Amino acid sequence: MTIRVLVADDQTLIRESFGILLNAQPDIDVVGEAVNGEDAVRQVGELTPDIVLMDIRMPVLDGLEATLRITKHNPDVKIIILTTFDSDEYVYEALRVGASGFLLKDSSAHQLADAVRTVARGGALLAPTVTKRLIEEFSRLHTPRLRNERIADLSERETEVLRLIAQGLSNSELATRLVIAEQTVKTHVSRILVKLGLRDRTQAAVFAYEAGLVVAGQ
């Protein structure tokens, strides 16, 4: 199945470069280019892409507010934040409000295509060390929020899986750690997302940090 992508960036060179790189992939189709956040929100409504590559800093409407609007009204659309800074403070907030991960603008063509495929499959960009560091930094900057009433809905095993998701473990790594089948892990992850009302693994990781289930650096 072809993955439909919208690129939102106020720099023409970035938009065109990403468009060329992604359109060269047999399973990816860039269906539109947006010049700012407001344009991105409008085009998402018109083009219904699977993925939006969203620049965080744009005129008229920035990437954070655009992400908020898109994830609220188009929950099936996944957002990948684009930034030139691996410590951009706005990235933390974007992850919390619905982005599925972030990507540095100087990423290679291979990394860019892999990121799109990963998020399209329902995965999250948590594996790279720099992304995990961002999540940990997020937890240092924000006081854990009490969400005991939602955590109480999880079984003991699901709570354990949630902690490991927040530590960046993949399904196969979770299966090995817990000595269970990978399909069982997938079932646990699906139930966690449903019970907590979360979009994907990135949201699950942020939830775990916010709720104090995971301590940064551990």
Short mmCIF file of C-alpha atoms in Angstrom, two decimals:
data_model
loop_
_atom_site.label_atom_id
_atom_site.label_comp_id
_atom_site.label_asym_id
_atom_site.label_seq_id
_atom_site.Cartn_x
_atom_site.Cartn_y
_atom_site.Cartn_z
CA MET A 1 0.00 0.00 0.00
CA THR A 2 1.33 3.44 -0.93
CA ILE A 3 1.96 5.81 1.99
CA ARG A 4 0.57 9.28 1.29
CA VAL A 5 2.74 12.10 2.68
CA LEU A 6 2.27 15.85 3.09
CA VAL A 7 5.41 17.94 3.62
CA ALA A 8 4.90 21.16 5.64
CA ASP A 9 7.86 23.55 5.74
CA ASP A 10 8.22 27.25 4.98
CA GLN A 11 11.54 26.67 3.19
CA THR A 12 11.06 25.82 -0.48
CA LEU A 13 14.36 23.93 -0.70
CA ILE A 14 13.42 21.64 2.19
CA ARG A 15 9.97 20.90 0.77
CA GLU A 16 11.28 20.15 -2.69
CA SER A 17 14.23 18.08 -1.45
CA PHE A 18 12.04 15.93 0.79
CA GLY A 19 9.53 15.57 -2.03
CA ILE A 20 12.18 14.31 -4.45
CA LEU A 21 13.69 11.91 -1.91
CA LEU A 22 10.36 10.42 -0.85
CA ASN A 23 8.82 10.22 -4.32
CA ALA A 24 11.84 8.13 -5.34
CA GLN A 25 10.56 5.41 -2.98
CA PRO A 26 8.21 2.90 -4.62
CA ASP A 27 5.85 2.78 -1.62
CA ILE A 28 5.70 6.53 -0.79
CA ASP A 29 3.81 9.29 -2.59
CA VAL A 30 4.13 12.98 -1.65
CA VAL A 31 0.61 14.25 -2.26
CA GLY A 32 1.14 17.88 -1.24
CA GLU A 33 3.44 20.59 0.10
CA ALA A 34 2.35 23.18 2.69
CA VAL A 35 4.12 26.51 3.25
CA ASN A 36 2.97 27.02 6.86
CA GLY A 37 0.91 25.39 9.59
CA GLU A 38 -2.38 26.90 8.47
CA ASP A 39 -1.77 25.62 4.96
CA ALA A 40 -0.94 22.19 6.40
CA VAL A 41 -4.20 22.00 8.36
CA ARG A 42 -6.16 22.96 5.25
CA GLN A 43 -4.39 20.47 3.01
CA VAL A 44 -4.80 17.63 5.50
CA GLY A 45 -8.57 18.18 5.29
CA GLU A 46 -8.44 18.18 1.49
CA LEU A 47 -5.86 15.48 0.78
CA THR A 48 -6.18 13.10 3.78
CA PRO A 49 -2.51 12.06 3.86
CA ASP A 50 -1.31 9.21 6.07
CA ILE A 51 1.72 11.13 7.31
CA VAL A 52 2.57 14.82 7.73
CA LEU A 53 6.21 15.87 7.92
CA MET A 54 5.74 19.01 10.01
CA ASP A 55 8.31 21.77 10.48
CA ILE A 56 8.09 23.05 14.06
CA ARG A 57 8.93 26.68 13.26
CA MET A 58 6.76 28.28 10.55
CA PRO A 59 5.05 31.64 10.00
CA VAL A 60 1.28 32.25 10.22
CA LEU A 61 0.74 29.07 12.27
CA ASP A 62 3.60 27.10 13.79
CA GLY A 63 4.01 23.34 13.72
CA LEU A 64 2.91 22.87 17.32
CA GLU A 65 -0.49 24.51 16.89
CA ALA A 66 -0.92 22.80 13.52
CA THR A 67 -0.20 19.43 15.16
CA LEU A 68 -2.78 20.18 17.85
CA ARG A 69 -5.45 20.99 15.27
CA ILE A 70 -4.68 18.05 13.00
CA THR A 71 -4.54 15.40 15.72
CA LYS A 72 -7.79 16.72 17.20
CA HIS A 73 -9.80 16.67 13.98
CA ASN A 74 -7.93 14.03 11.98
CA PRO A 75 -6.85 11.36 14.50
CA ASP A 76 -5.81 8.88 11.80
CA VAL A 77 -3.20 11.25 10.38
CA LYS A 78 0.27 10.74 11.90
CA ILE A 79 2.65 13.66 12.48
CA ILE A 80 6.43 13.54 12.27
CA ILE A 81 8.01 16.75 13.55
CA LEU A 82 10.88 18.22 11.53
CA THR A 83 13.51 20.27 13.34
CA THR A 84 17.10 21.41 12.98
CA PHE A 85 17.66 21.11 16.74
CA ASP A 86 17.75 17.84 18.65
CA SER A 87 16.91 19.76 21.83
CA ASP A 88 14.13 21.98 20.47
CA GLU A 89 11.84 22.68 23.46
CA TYR A 90 8.77 22.66 21.24
CA VAL A 91 9.40 19.05 20.25
CA TYR A 92 8.59 17.93 23.80
CA GLU A 93 5.19 19.55 23.66
CA ALA A 94 4.53 18.30 20.13
CA LEU A 95 5.13 14.71 21.24
CA ARG A 96 2.74 15.19 24.14
CA VAL A 97 -0.09 16.58 22.02
CA GLY A 98 -0.02 13.94 19.33
CA ALA A 99 3.12 13.79 17.20
CA SER A 100 4.42 10.27 16.60
CA GLY A 101 8.05 11.29 16.75
CA PHE A 102 10.57 13.71 15.32
CA LEU A 103 13.23 13.79 12.67
CA LEU A 104 16.22 16.07 12.18
CA LYS A 105 16.19 17.89 8.85
CA ASP A 106 19.70 16.69 8.03
CA SER A 107 18.62 13.04 8.20
CA SER A 108 19.63 10.86 5.26
CA ALA A 109 17.20 9.76 2.55
CA HIS A 110 17.24 6.28 4.08
CA GLN A 111 16.42 7.60 7.56
CA LEU A 112 13.65 9.79 6.16
CA ALA A 113 11.97 6.94 4.27
CA ASP A 114 12.36 4.56 7.22
CA ALA A 115 10.79 7.11 9.56
CA VAL A 116 7.76 7.46 7.30
CA ARG A 117 7.36 3.68 7.04
CA THR A 118 7.78 3.17 10.78
CA VAL A 119 5.10 5.69 11.70
CA ALA A 120 2.77 4.47 8.94
CA ARG A 121 2.95 0.98 10.47
CA GLY A 122 1.81 2.40 13.78
CA GLY A 123 5.28 2.49 15.28
CA ALA A 124 6.98 5.40 16.96
CA LEU A 125 10.32 7.10 16.46
CA LEU A 126 11.61 6.13 19.89
CA ALA A 127 14.50 3.88 18.98
CA PRO A 128 17.18 6.48 18.14
CA THR A 129 19.19 7.56 21.16
CA VAL A 130 18.51 11.22 20.48
CA THR A 131 14.75 10.65 20.53
CA LYS A 132 14.92 8.75 23.80
CA ARG A 133 16.95 11.63 25.24
CA LEU A 134 14.23 14.06 24.20
CA ILE A 135 11.57 12.02 25.99
CA GLU A 136 13.74 11.87 29.10
CA GLU A 137 14.39 15.60 28.97
CA PHE A 138 10.66 16.15 28.61
CA SER A 139 10.09 14.32 31.89
CA ARG A 140 12.64 16.50 33.65
CA LEU A 141 10.95 19.68 32.49
CA HIS A 142 7.45 18.65 33.46
CA THR A 143 6.10 17.63 36.84
CA PRO A 144 4.58 14.13 36.69
CA ARG A 145 0.80 14.29 36.42
CA LEU A 146 -1.40 12.11 38.58
CA ARG A 147 -3.31 9.74 36.32
CA ASN A 148 -3.94 6.98 38.84
CA GLU A 149 -7.53 6.49 37.73
CA ARG A 150 -6.35 5.59 34.22
CA ILE A 151 -3.35 3.53 35.30
CA ALA A 152 -5.66 1.49 37.54
CA ASP A 153 -7.35 0.16 34.40
CA LEU A 154 -4.14 -1.59 33.38
CA SER A 155 -3.24 -5.08 34.49
CA GLU A 156 0.10 -5.67 36.22
CA ARG A 157 1.55 -7.09 32.99
CA GLU A 158 0.25 -4.17 30.93
CA THR A 159 1.81 -1.70 33.35
CA GLU A 160 5.11 -3.53 32.99
CA VAL A 161 4.85 -3.42 29.20
CA LEU A 162 4.07 0.32 29.35
CA ARG A 163 7.23 0.97 31.39
CA LEU A 164 9.34 -0.93 28.86
CA ILE A 165 7.75 0.90 25.91
CA ALA A 166 8.80 4.16 27.57
CA GLN A 167 12.35 2.84 27.77
CA GLY A 168 12.35 2.45 23.97
CA LEU A 169 12.10 -1.33 23.66
CA SER A 170 10.69 -2.76 20.42
CA ASN A 171 8.10 -5.55 20.36
CA SER A 172 10.78 -8.18 19.77
CA GLU A 173 12.88 -6.82 22.63
CA LEU A 174 9.82 -6.76 24.87
CA ALA A 175 9.07 -10.39 23.99
CA THR A 176 12.63 -11.42 24.86
CA ARG A 177 12.66 -9.45 28.12
CA LEU A 178 9.30 -10.81 29.29
CA VAL A 179 9.78 -14.29 27.79
CA ILE A 180 6.49 -14.18 25.89
CA ALA A 181 5.50 -14.38 22.21
CA GLU A 182 5.80 -11.24 20.11
CA GLN A 183 2.13 -11.55 19.16
CA THR A 184 1.28 -11.47 22.87
CA VAL A 185 3.29 -8.26 23.19
CA LYS A 186 1.32 -6.72 20.32
CA THR A 187 -1.91 -7.66 22.06
CA HIS A 188 -0.74 -6.03 25.30
CA VAL A 189 0.30 -2.86 23.46
CA SER A 190 -3.05 -2.63 21.66
CA ARG A 191 -4.96 -3.03 24.92
CA ILE A 192 -2.81 -0.39 26.63
CA LEU A 193 -3.51 2.13 23.88
CA VAL A 194 -7.25 1.43 23.97
CA LYS A 195 -7.51 1.59 27.76
CA LEU A 196 -5.53 4.82 28.01
CA GLY A 197 -7.07 6.41 24.92
CA LEU A 198 -3.69 6.95 23.27
CA ARG A 199 -2.73 7.19 19.60
CA ASP A 200 0.49 5.19 19.47
CA ARG A 201 3.63 4.05 21.29
CA THR A 202 5.04 7.58 21.46
CA GLN A 203 1.97 8.74 23.33
CA ALA A 204 2.26 5.69 25.59
CA ALA A 205 5.87 6.57 26.42
CA VAL A 206 5.01 10.19 27.20
CA PHE A 207 2.09 9.04 29.35
CA ALA A 208 4.41 6.75 31.34
CA TYR A 209 6.81 9.61 32.03
CA GLU A 210 4.02 12.07 32.89
CA ALA A 211 2.43 9.58 35.27
CA GLY A 212 5.73 8.93 37.02
CA LEU A 213 5.88 5.26 36.00
CA VAL A 214 9.33 5.80 34.52
CA VAL A 215 12.10 7.97 35.93
CA ALA A 216 14.29 9.82 33.43
CA GLY A 217 17.70 8.27 32.93
CA GLN A 218 16.68 4.82 34.13
#
